[in-house]
Coordinates of C-alpha atoms in Angstrom, one line a residue:
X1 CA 13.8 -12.5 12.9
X2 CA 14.2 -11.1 9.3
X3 CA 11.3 -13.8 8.1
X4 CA 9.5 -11.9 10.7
X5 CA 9.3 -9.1 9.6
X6 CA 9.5 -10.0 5.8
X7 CA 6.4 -11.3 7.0
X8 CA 4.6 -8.8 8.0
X9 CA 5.5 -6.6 5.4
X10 CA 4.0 -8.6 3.0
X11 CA 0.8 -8.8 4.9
X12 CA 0.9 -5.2 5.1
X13 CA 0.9 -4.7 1.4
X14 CA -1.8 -6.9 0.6
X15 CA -3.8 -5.5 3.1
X16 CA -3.4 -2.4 1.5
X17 CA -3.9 -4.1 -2.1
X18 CA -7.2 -5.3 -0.8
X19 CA -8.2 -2.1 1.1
X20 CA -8.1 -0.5 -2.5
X21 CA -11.0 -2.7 -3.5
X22 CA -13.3 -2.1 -0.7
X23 CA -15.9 0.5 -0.4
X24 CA -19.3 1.3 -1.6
X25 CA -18.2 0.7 -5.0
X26 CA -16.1 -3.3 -5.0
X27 CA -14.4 -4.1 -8.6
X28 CA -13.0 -7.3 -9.1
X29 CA -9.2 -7.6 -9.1
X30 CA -9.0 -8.2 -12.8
X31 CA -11.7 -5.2 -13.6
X32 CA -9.6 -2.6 -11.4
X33 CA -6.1 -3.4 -12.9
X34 CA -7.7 -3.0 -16.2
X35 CA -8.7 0.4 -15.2
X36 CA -5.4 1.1 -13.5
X37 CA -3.7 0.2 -16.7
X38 CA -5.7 2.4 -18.8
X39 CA -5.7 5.4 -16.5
X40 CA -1.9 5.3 -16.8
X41 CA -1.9 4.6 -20.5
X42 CA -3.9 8.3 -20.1
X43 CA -7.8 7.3 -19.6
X44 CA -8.8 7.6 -16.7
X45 CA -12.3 6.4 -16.0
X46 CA -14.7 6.8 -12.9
X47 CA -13.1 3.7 -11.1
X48 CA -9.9 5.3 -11.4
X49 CA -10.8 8.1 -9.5
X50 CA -12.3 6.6 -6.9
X51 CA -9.0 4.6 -6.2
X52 CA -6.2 6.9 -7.1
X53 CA -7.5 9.6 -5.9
X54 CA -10.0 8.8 -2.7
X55 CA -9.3 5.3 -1.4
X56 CA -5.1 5.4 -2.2
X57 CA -4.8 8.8 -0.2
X58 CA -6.7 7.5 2.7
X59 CA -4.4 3.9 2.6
X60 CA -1.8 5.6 2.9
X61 CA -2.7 8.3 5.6
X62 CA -3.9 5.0 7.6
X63 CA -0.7 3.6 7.5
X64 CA 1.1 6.5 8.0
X65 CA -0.3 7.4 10.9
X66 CA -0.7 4.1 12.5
X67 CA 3.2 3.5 11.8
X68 CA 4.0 7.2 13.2
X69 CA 1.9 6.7 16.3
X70 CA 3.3 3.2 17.1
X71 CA 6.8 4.4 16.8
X72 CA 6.6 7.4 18.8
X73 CA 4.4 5.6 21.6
X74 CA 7.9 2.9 21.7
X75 CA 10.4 5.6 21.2
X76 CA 8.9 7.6 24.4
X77 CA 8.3 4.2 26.0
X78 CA 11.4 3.6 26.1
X79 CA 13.3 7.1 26.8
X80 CA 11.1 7.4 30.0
X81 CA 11.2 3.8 31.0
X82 CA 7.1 4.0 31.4
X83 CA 5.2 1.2 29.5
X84 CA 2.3 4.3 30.2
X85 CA 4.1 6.4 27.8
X86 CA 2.6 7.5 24.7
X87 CA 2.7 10.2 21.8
X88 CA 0.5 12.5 24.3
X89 CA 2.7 12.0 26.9
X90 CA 4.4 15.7 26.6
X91 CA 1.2 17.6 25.6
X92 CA 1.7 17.7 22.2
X93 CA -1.6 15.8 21.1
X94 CA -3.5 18.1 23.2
X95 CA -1.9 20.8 21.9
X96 CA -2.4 19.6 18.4
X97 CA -6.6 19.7 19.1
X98 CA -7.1 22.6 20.6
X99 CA -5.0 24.3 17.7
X100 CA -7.6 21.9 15.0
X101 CA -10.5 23.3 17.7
X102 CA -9.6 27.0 17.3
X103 CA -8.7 26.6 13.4
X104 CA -12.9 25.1 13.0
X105 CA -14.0 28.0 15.9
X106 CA -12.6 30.9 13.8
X107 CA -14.3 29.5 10.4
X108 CA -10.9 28.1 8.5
X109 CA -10.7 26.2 5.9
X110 CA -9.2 22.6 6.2
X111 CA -5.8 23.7 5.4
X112 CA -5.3 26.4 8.2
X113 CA -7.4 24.0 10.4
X114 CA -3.8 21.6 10.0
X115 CA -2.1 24.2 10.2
X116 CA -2.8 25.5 13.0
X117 CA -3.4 21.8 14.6
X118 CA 0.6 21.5 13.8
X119 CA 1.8 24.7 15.0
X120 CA -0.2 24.5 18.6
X121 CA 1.3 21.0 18.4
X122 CA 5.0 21.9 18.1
X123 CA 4.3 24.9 20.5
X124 CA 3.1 22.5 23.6
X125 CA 6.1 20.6 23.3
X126 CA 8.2 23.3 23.4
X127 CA 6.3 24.8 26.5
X128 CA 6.7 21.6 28.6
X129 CA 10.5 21.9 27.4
X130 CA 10.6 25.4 28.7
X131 CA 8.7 24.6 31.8
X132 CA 10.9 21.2 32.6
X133 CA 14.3 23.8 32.0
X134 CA 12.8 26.7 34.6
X135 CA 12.0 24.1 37.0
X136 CA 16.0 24.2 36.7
X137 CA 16.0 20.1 37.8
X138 CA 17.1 18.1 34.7
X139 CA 15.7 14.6 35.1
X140 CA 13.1 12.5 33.3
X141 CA 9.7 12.9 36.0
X142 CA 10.7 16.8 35.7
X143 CA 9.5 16.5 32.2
X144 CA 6.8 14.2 32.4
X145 CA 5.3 16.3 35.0
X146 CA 6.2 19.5 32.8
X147 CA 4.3 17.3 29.9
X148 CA 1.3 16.6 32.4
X149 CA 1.2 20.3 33.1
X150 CA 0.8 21.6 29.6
X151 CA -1.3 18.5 28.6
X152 CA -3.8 19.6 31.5
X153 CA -3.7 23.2 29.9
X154 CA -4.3 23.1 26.1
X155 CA -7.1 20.5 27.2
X156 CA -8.3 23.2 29.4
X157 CA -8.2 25.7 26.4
X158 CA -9.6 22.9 24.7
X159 CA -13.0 23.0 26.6
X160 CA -13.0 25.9 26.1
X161 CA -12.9 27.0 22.8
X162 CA -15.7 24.2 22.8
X163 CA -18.1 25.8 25.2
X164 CA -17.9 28.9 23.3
X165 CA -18.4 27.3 19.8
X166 CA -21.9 27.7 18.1
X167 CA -23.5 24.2 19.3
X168 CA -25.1 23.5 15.8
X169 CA -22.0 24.4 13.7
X170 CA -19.2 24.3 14.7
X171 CA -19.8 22.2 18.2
X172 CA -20.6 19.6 16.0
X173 CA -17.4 19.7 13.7
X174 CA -14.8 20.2 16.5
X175 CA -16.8 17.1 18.0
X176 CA -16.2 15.2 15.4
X177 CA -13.0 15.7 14.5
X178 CA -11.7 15.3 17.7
X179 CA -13.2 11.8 17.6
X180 CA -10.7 10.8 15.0
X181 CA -11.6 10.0 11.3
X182 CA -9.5 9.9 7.4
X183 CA -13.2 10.9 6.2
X184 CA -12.0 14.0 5.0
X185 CA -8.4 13.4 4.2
X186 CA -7.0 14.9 1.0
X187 CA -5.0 13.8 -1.1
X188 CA -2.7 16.6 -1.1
X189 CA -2.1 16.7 2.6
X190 CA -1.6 12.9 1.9
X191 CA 1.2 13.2 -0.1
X192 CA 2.7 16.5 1.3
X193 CA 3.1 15.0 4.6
X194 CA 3.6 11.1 4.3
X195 CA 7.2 11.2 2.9
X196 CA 8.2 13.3 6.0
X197 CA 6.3 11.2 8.6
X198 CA 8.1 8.2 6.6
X199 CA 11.5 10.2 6.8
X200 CA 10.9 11.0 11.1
X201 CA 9.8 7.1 11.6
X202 CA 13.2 6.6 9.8
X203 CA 15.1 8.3 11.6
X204 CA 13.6 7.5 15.1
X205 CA 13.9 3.6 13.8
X206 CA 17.8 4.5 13.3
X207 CA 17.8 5.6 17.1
X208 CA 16.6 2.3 18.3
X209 CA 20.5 1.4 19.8
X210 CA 21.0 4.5 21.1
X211 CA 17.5 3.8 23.1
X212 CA 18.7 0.5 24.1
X213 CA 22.0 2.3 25.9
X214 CA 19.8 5.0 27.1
X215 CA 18.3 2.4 29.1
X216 CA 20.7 1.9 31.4
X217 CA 20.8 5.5 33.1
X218 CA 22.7 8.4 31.6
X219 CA 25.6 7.9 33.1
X220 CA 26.3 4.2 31.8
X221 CA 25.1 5.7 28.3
X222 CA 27.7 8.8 28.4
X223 CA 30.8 6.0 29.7
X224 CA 29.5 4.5 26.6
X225 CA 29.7 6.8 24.3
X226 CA 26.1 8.5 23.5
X227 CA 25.5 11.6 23.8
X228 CA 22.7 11.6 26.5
X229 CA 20.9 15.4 25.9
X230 CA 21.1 15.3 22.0
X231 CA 19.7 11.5 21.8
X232 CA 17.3 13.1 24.2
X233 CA 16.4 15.6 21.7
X234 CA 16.1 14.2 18.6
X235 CA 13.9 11.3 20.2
X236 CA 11.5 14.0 21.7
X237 CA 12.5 16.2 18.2
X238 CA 10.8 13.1 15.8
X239 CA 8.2 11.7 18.3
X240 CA 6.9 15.1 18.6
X241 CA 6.6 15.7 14.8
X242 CA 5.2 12.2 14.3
X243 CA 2.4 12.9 16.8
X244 CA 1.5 16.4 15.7
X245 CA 1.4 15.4 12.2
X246 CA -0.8 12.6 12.9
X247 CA -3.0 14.5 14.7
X248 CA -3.1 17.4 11.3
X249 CA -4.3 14.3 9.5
X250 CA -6.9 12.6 11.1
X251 CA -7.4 14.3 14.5
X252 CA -7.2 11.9 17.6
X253 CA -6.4 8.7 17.2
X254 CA -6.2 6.6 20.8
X255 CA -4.5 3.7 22.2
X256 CA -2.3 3.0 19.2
X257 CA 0.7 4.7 20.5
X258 CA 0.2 2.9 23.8
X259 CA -1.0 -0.3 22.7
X260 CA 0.9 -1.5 19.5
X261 CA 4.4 -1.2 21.2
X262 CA 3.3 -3.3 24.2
X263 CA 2.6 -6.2 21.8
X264 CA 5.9 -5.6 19.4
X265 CA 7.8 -5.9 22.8
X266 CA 6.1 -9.1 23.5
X267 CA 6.6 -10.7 20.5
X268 CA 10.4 -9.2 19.4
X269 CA 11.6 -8.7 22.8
X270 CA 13.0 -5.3 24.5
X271 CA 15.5 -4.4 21.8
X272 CA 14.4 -1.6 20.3
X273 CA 16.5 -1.9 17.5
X274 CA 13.6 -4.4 16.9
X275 CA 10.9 -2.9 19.0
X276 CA 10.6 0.5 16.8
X277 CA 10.3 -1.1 13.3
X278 CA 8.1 -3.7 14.5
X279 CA 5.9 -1.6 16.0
X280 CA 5.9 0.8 12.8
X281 CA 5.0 -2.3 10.9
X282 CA 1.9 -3.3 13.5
X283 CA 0.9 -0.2 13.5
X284 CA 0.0 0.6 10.2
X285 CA -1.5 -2.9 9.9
X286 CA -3.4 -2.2 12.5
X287 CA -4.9 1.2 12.1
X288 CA -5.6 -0.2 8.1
X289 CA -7.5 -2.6 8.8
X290 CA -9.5 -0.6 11.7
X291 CA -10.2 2.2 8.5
X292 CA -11.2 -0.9 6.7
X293 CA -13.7 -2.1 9.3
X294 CA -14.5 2.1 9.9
X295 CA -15.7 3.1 6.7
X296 CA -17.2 -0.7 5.2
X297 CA -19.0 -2.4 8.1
X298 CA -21.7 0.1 8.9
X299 CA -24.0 2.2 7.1
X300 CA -22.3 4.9 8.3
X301 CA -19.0 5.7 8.8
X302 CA -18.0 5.1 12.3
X303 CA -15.0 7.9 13.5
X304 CA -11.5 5.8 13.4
X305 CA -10.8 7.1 16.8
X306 CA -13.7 5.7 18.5
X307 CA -13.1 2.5 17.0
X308 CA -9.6 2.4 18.0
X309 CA -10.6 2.7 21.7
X310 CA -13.2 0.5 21.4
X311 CA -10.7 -2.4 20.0
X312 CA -7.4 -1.0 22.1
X313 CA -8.7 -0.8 25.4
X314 CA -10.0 -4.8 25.2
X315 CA -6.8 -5.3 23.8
X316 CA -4.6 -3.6 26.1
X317 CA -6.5 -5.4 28.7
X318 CA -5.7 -8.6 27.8
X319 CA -1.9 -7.7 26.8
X320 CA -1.4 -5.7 30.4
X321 CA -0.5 -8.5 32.6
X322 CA 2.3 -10.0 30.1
X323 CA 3.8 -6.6 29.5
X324 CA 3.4 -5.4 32.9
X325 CA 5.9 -8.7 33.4
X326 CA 8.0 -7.7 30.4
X327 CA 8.9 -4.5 31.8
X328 CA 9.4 -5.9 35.1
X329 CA 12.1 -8.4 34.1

């Protein structure tokens, strides 16, 4: 199991090695550790630009996200019992683009734009939360109808601010970003945000036995032991923050939280002690190499979310009828 995922780590690395090389501009190996070397001996040259500071950013957002989406798709997967759950599933994505939506509609720059993405994001959540505790019925559908409820809303909101936006400015950018794309990642959003998305993956990783307990109904879990309602809470707590901050980056990015843990759980099994690392690990291998393909097989850049669906859905297809089994058993 260990060679597993020793594995898949190291594939993950050199994918990342090689995605530093690829682009408009292709060095050699040789030619771009020279440069490497002599940027941090203190000259930087051209070539050392273009990798520390635009292609390095954007590796890292991709696996970042791809990890944070994967984990929070298993983690709600498997608080709700639902192979159909995924990072969206309590409102917080949509949340997260109307907040981008009104951020580009009000004339922002990219900063506020995340910004306001995050805070919209954190602020669904907490009104399908609010909702699922006035319905005054504690119980998992409670919230996922409370989640379906808010989701319906901000994408209401969303349409919205869309129909009211000036169709040949900012139409356009809203458009696009809600398509999905680490075109206009920075760096400093990069790095401000991936150790904390690292940190939340972490932590929901760390969760994976208290999942597994959770499993078997709430009242088996507290007779063992875990506390049912703060488990609850921190798993809702990190998969939240891992969605929304995904979302700040890159906008909307589909199927990864829904497809990626189907296929960790048919490879590792249903332990989620397992499950969330593996899935962490496939998922920013997978959304790497779909920026690779994004932003070096065409012309022009193709948005990372459309690409995503186009791959996932297939994907999912083909995966549906062995995890539809999975879950079964």
């Amino acid at each position: 199991m260990k060679g597993r995922f020793g594995l898949l780590g190291s594939a993950l690395l050199l994918c990342a090695a090689i995605s530093l090389l690829l682009g408009r501009y292709q060095p050699s190996p040789f030619e771009a550790a020279m440069r490497l070397w002599q940027g941090l001996a203190g000259h930087p040259s051209e070539l050392w630009t273009v990798i520390v500071e635009l292609r390095a950013p954007r590796i890292v957002a991709a696996m970042c996200i791809g990890a944070a989406l994967s984990t929070s798709g298993a983690a709600y997967q498997a608080l709700f019992r639902n192979p159909l759950a995924s990072p969206e599933v309590l409102g917080g994505l949509a949340g997260a683009a109307f907040g981008a939506a009104l951020g580009i509609l009000l004339g922002h720059t990219l900063w506020q734009v995340q910004l306001s993405s995050f805070v919209f994001g954190l602020m669904a959540v907490g009104m399908t939360l609010l909702l699922a505790r006035l319905v005054g019925i504690h119980g998992i559908v409670v919230l996922l109808l409370a989640g379906l409820i808010t989701g319906a809303f901000f994408t209401a909101l969303l349409s919205t601010a869309k129909y009211v936006a000036d169709p040949y400015d900012k139409l356009p950018a809203i458009t696009y970003w809600l398509m999905g794309t680490l075109s206009s990642v920075s760096a400093h959003s990069v790095w401000l945000t991936a150790p904390l998305m690292a940190l939340a993956t972490a932590a929901l990783i760390g969760l994976g036995h208290a999942l597994n307990v959770l499993s078997m109904g709430d009242e088996e879990a507290t007779t063992l032991g875990v506390p049912v309602r703060a488990t609850r809470a921190w798993v809702i707590a990190l998969a939240t923050l891992l969605g929304t901050l995904s979302v700040t980056l890159a906008g909307m990015i589909a199927w990864v939280g829904l497809l990626i843990p189907q296929i960790a759980r048919l490879i590792w099994g249903a332990d989620n002690r397992r499950v969330l690392p593996a899935s962490a690990l496939l998922g920013a291998l997978y959304l790497l190499l779909l920026d690779d393909v994004a932003r070096t097989a065409f012309t022009v850049e193709l948005p990372l979310g459309v690409l995503t669906a186009l791959v996932g859905l297939p994907l999912l297809a083909v995966v549906l009828r062995r995890a539809a089994v999975s879950w079964a058993d």
